Coordinates of C-alpha atoms in Angstrom, one line a residue:
X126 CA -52.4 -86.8 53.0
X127 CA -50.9 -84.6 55.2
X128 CA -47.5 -82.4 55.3
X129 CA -45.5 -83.2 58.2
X130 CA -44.6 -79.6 58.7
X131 CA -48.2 -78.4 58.0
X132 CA -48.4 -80.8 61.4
X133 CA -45.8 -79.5 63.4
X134 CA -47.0 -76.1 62.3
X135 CA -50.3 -77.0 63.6
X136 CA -49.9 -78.5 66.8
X137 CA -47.3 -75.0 68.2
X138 CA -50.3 -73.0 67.0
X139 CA -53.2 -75.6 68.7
X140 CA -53.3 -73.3 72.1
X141 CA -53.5 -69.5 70.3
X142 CA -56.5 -67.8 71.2
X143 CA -58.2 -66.7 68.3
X144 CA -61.4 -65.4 69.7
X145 CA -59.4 -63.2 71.6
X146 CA -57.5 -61.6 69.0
X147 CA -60.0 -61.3 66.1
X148 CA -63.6 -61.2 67.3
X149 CA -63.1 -57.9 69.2
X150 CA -63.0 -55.9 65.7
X151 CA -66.0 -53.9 65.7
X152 CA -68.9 -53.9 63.0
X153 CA -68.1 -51.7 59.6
X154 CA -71.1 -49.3 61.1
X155 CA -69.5 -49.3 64.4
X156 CA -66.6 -48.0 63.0
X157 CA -67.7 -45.6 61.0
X158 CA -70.1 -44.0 63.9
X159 CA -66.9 -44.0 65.7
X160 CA -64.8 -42.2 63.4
X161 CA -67.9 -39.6 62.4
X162 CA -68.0 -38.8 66.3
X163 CA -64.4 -38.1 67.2
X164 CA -64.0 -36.1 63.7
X165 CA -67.0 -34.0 65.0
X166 CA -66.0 -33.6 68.5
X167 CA -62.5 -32.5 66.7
X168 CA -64.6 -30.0 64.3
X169 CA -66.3 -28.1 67.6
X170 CA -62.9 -28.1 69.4
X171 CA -60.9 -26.6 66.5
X172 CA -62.9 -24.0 66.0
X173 CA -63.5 -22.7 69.5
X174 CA -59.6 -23.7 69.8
X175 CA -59.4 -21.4 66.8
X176 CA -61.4 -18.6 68.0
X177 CA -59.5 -18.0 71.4
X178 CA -56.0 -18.0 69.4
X179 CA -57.5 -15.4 67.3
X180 CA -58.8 -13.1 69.9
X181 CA -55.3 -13.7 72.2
X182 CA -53.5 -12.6 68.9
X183 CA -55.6 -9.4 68.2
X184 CA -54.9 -8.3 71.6
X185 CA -50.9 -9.3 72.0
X186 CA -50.5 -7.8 68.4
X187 CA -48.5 -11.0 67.3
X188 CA -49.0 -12.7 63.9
X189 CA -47.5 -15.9 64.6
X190 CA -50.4 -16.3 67.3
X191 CA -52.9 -15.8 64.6
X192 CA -51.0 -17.9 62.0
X193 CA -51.4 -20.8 64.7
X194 CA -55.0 -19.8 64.8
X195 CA -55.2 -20.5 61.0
X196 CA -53.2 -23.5 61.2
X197 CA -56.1 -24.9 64.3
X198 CA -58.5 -23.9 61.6
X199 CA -57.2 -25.7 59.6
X200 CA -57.5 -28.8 61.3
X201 CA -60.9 -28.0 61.4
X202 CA -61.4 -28.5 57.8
X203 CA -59.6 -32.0 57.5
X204 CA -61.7 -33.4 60.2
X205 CA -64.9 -32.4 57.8
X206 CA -62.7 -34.5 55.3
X207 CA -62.5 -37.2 57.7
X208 CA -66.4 -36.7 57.9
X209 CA -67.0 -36.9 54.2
X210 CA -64.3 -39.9 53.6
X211 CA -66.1 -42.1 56.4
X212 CA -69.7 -41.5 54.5
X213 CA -68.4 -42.0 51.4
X214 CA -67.0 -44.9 52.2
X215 CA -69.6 -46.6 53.7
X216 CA -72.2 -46.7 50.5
X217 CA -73.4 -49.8 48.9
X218 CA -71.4 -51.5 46.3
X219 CA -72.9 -51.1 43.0
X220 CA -72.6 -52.7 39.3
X221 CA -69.9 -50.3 38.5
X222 CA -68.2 -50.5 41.8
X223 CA -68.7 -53.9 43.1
X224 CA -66.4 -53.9 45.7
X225 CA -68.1 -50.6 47.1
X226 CA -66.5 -47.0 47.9
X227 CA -64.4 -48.1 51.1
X228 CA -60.9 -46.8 49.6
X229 CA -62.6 -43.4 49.3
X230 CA -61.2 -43.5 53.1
X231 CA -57.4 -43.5 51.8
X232 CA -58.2 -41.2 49.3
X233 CA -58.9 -38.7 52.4
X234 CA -56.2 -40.0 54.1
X235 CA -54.0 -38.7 51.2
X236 CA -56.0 -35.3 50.9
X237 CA -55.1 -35.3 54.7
X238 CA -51.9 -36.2 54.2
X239 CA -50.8 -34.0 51.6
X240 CA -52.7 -31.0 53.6
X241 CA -50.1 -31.9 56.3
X242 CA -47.1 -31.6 54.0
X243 CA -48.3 -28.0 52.9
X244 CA -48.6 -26.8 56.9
X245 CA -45.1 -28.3 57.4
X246 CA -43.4 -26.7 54.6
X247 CA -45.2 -23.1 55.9
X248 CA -43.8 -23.8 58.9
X249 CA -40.2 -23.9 57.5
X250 CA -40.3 -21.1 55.7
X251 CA -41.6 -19.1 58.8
X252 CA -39.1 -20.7 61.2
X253 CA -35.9 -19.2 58.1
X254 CA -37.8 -16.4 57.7
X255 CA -37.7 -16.2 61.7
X256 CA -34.2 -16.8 61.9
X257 CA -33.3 -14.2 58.9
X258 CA -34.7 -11.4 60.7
X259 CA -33.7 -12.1 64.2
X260 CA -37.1 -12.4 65.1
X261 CA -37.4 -14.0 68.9
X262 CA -41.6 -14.9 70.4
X263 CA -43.0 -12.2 72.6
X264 CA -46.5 -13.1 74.1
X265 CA -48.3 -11.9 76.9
X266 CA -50.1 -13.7 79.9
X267 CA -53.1 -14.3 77.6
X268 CA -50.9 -16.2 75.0
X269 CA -49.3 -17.9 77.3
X270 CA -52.7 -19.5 78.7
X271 CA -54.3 -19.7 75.8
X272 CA -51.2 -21.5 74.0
X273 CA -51.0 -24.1 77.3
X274 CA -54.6 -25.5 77.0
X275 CA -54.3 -25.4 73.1
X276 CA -51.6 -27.7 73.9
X277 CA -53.1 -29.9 76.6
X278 CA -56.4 -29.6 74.4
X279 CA -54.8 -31.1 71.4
X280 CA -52.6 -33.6 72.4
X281 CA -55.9 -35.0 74.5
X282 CA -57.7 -35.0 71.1
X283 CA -54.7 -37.0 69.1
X284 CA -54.7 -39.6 72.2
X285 CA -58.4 -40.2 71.2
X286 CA -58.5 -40.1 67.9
X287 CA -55.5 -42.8 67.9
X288 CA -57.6 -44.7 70.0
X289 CA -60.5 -45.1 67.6
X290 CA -57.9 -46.0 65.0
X291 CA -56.6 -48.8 67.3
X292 CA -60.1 -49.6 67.4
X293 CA -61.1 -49.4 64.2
X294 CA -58.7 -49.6 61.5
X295 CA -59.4 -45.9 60.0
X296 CA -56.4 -44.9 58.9
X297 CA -58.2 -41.8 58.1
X298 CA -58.3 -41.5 62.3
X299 CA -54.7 -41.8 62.2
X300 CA -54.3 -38.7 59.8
X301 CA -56.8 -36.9 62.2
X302 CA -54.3 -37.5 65.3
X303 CA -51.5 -36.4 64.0
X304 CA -52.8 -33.4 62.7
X305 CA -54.1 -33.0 66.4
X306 CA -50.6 -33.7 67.1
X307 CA -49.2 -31.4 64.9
X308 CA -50.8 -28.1 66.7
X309 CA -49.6 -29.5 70.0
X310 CA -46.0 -29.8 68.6
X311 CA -46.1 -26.1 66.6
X312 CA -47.4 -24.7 69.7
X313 CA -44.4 -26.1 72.1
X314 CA -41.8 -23.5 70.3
X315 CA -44.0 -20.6 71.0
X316 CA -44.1 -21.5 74.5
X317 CA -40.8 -22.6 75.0
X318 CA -39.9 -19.5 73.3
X319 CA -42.2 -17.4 75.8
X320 CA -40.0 -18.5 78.5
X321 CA -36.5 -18.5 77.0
X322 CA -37.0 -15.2 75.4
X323 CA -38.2 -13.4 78.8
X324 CA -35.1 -14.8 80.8
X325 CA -32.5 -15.0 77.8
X326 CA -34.3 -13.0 75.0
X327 CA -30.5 -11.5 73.8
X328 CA -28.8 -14.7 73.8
X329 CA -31.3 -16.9 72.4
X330 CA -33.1 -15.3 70.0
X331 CA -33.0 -17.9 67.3
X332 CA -34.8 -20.7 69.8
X333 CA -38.3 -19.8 68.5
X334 CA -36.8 -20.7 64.4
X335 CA -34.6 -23.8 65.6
X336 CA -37.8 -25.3 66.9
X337 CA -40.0 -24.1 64.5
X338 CA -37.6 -25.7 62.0
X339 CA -37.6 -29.4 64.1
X340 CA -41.1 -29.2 64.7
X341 CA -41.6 -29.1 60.4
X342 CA -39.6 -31.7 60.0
X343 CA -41.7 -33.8 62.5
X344 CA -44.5 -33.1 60.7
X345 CA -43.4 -34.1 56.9
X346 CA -41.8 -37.4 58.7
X347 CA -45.8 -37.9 59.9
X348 CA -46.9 -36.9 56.5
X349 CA -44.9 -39.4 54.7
X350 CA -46.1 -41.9 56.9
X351 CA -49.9 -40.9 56.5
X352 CA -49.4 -41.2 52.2
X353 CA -47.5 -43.8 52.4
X354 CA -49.8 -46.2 54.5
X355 CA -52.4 -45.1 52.4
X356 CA -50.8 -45.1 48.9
X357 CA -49.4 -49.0 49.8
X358 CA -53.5 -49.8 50.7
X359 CA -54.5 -48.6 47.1
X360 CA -51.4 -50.4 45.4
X361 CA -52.2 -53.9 47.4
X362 CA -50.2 -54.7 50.5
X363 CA -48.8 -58.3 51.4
X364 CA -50.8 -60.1 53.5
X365 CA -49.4 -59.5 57.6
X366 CA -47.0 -62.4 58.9
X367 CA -48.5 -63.0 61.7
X368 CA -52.6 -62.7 59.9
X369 CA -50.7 -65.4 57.6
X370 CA -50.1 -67.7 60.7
X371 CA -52.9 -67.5 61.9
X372 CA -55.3 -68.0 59.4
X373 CA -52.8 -71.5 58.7
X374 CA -53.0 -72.1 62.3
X375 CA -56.6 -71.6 62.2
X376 CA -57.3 -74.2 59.3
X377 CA -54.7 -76.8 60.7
X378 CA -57.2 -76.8 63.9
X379 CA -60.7 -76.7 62.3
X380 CA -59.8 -78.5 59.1
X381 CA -56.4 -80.6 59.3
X382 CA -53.5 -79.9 58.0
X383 CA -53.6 -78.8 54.7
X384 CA -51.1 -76.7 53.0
X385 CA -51.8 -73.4 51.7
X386 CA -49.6 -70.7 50.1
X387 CA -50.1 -67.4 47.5
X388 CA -51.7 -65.4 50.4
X389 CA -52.8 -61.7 48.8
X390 CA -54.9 -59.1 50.4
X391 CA -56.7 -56.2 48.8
X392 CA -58.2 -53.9 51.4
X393 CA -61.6 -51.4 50.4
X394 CA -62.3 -49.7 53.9
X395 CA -63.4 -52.0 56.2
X396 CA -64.0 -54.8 53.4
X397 CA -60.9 -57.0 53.2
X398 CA -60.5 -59.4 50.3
X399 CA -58.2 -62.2 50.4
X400 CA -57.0 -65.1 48.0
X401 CA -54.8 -67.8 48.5
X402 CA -53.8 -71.4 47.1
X403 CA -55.4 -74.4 49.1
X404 CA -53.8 -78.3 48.5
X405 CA -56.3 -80.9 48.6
X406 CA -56.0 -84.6 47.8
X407 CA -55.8 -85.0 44.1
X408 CA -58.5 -87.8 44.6
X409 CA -61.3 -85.9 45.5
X410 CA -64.2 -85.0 43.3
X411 CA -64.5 -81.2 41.6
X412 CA -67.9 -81.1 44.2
X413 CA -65.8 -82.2 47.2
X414 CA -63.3 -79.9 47.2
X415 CA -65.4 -77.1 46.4
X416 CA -67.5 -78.0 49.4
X417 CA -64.0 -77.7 51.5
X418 CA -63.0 -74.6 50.2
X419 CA -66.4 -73.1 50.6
X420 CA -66.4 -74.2 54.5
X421 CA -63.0 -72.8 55.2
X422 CA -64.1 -69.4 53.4
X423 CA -67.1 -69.3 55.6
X424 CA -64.8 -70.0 58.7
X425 CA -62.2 -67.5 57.8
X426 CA -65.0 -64.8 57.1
X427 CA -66.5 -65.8 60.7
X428 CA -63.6 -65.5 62.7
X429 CA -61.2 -62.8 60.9
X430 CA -63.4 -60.8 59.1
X431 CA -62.1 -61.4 55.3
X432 CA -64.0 -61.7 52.4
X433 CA -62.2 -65.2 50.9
X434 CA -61.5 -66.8 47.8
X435 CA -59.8 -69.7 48.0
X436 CA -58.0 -71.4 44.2
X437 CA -57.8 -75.4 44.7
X438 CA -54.7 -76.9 43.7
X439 CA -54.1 -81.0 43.5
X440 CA -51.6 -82.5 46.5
X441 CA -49.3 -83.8 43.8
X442 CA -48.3 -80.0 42.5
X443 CA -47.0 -79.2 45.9
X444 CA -43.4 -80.4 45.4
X445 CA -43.4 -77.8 42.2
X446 CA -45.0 -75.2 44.1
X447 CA -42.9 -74.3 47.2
X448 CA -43.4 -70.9 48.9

C-alpha cells in the first residue's frame, strides 16, 4: 500500500535531475589530491609572500610591515595543517577506528580555526594600541607595491582554495581561504592608510586603528564560522532539507512510494553515514524486506554517495509514527 502524499510527493519530484546534481562529486582520492595541491601551492606563495614583506619592512623601518610578514607566515603553517589533516584523514579504517580517520579533517579545521581567532585578537590589540599612541601608517614606494600584490596575491589564492571546497567538501579548504582572506583584508588598512595618511596624515591619523579594529572583527566573525561548521560535523548535523527530498524523491521514482522518516547523518571526511526508518507492507517476509532495504541502500550509495542503513518498520505503525 501506498501513502497518497508519498504519491503526490513523488510525482512533483518525477522530473529532478539527479545525475546532475549528485554524480559530479569527485572520488575521496580526488579530493584529497585536490586539497593537498592548493595547500601546497599556498605553502610556496606564503613564504615567498612572506619573504618580500620582510625585506620591504627592513628597508622602510616599519614594524607593522613585518608583523604582516609574520602574520603571511603564518598562514604558511596552517596550510601544512591543511596538508597533515588531508593525509590523515584519508587512512584505512581499522578495528579500533572502523569508521576510519576522516574527522581528523575538522579537527584541523578547528586548529585552523582557533589559529584564526589568536591572529584576530593580535590584531585588536595592535589596532588600540595604534589608536592610544596616535600612531598613523607611513610606507614607502616599496611597501606600497609590495602590500598591492600581497593583496591581489591573496585574495586570488582564497578564490581558489574556495573553489576546491565547492568542489570537494573540505571544509578544511574553507579554513585555508579565509585565512587567505584574512591577509588580503589586514593588508587593505595599511594601504588605505598609505594614502590617507600622505594627503590627510593630521586629520586622520586614527584611520590605520579604525580599520585595523573592523578588519579583527571580520576575522573572529570567520573564525566562528570555521569552529562552528566543524564543531556541528563532530556533534552530528541534521540531515540537509533539500538531501532529505531528494533521496524521498529518489526512492518514490526507482522504488514506489514508500514512506520513510528518522533521517540522521554522521559525516567522517568524505565518508557519510546515514540511517533512516523505511515502511514496508507488514505482509512481507523478514527476507523480502531485507532484500528491499538492501537494494535502496545500494541505490542511494550509487547515486548520492552515502554509506546507508536503512531500520524496517511495518505499514501499520505509520499512523503512530508521524514525522
Amino acid at each position: 500500500m501506498q501513502n497518497k502524499k508519498s504519491k503526490n510527493f513523488c510525482s512533483r519530484k518525477k522530473n529532478r535531475n539527479f545525475a546532475k546534481k549528485y554524480t559530479m562529486h569527485p572520488s575521496a582520492q580526488e579530493s584529497a589530491q585536490k586539497g593537498i595541491r592548493a595547500a601546497l601551492v599556498s605553502v610556496v606563495t606564503n613564504t615567498t609572500l612572506a619573504a618580500l614583506k620582510f625585506w620591504a619592512g627592513a628597508i622602510s623601518g616599519s614594524v607593522a610591515l613585518i608583523a604582516d610578514a609574520w602574520h603571511t607566515l603564518s598562514d604558511s603553517i596552517t596550510s601544512f595543517i591543511v596538508i597533515v589533516g588531508i593525509k590523515l584523514s584519508r587512512k584505512k579504517a581499522t578495528v579500533s577506528h572502523p569508521f576510519g580517520y576522516g574527522r581528523w579533517e575538522q579537527i584541523a579545521a578547528l586548529v585552523c580555526g582557533f589559529i584564526l581567532a589568536v591572529v584576530a585578537y593580535e590584531f585588536t590589540i595592535d589596532a588600540i594600541d595604534r589608536l592610544k599612541h596616535n600612531t598613523a601608517a607611513n610606507f614607502g614606494l616599496i611597501a606600497i607595491l609590495v602590500i598591492s600584490a600581497s593583496i591581489i596575491v591573496k585574495e586570488s589564492l582564497a578564490q581558489y582554495a574556495f573553489w576546491v571546497y565547492r568542489k570537494t567538501g573540505l571544509i578544511t579548504m574553507k579554513a585555508e581561504g579565509w585565512h587567505h582572506r584574512s591577509d588580503a583584508l589586514s593588508s587593505i588598512p595599511v594601504l588605505v592608510g598609505i594614502f590617507i595618511g600622505k594627503y590627510f596624515g593630521e586629520m586622520f591619523w586614527w584611520m590605520d586603528g579604525v580599520l585595523g579594529i573592523i578588519v579583527a572583527l571580520s576575522l573572529f566573525w570567520a573564525s566562528y564560522e570555521i569552529i562552528k561548521s566543524a564543531i556541528n560535523k563532530l556533534l552530528g548535523e541534521r540531515v540537509p532539507i533539500d538531501l532529505e527530498q531528494d533521496i524521498k524523491a529518489y526512492i518514490c521514482k526507482h522504488f514506489g512510494g514508500y514512506y520513510t522518516h528518522h533521517y540522521h547523518i554522521h559525516s567522517y571526511g568524505d565518508v557519510r553515514e546515514l540511517t533512516f526508518h523505511l515502511h514496508v507492507n507488514g505482509y512481507e517476509t523478514v527476507e523480502e524486506s531485507h532484500k528491499l532495504a538492501t537494494h535502496i541502500e545500494n541505490a542511494l550509495k550509487k547515486q548520492f554517495h552515502l554509506e546507508c542503513t536503512i531500520h524496517i518498520e511495518p505499514e501499520s505503525q505509520k499512523s503512530d509514527l508521524k514525522s
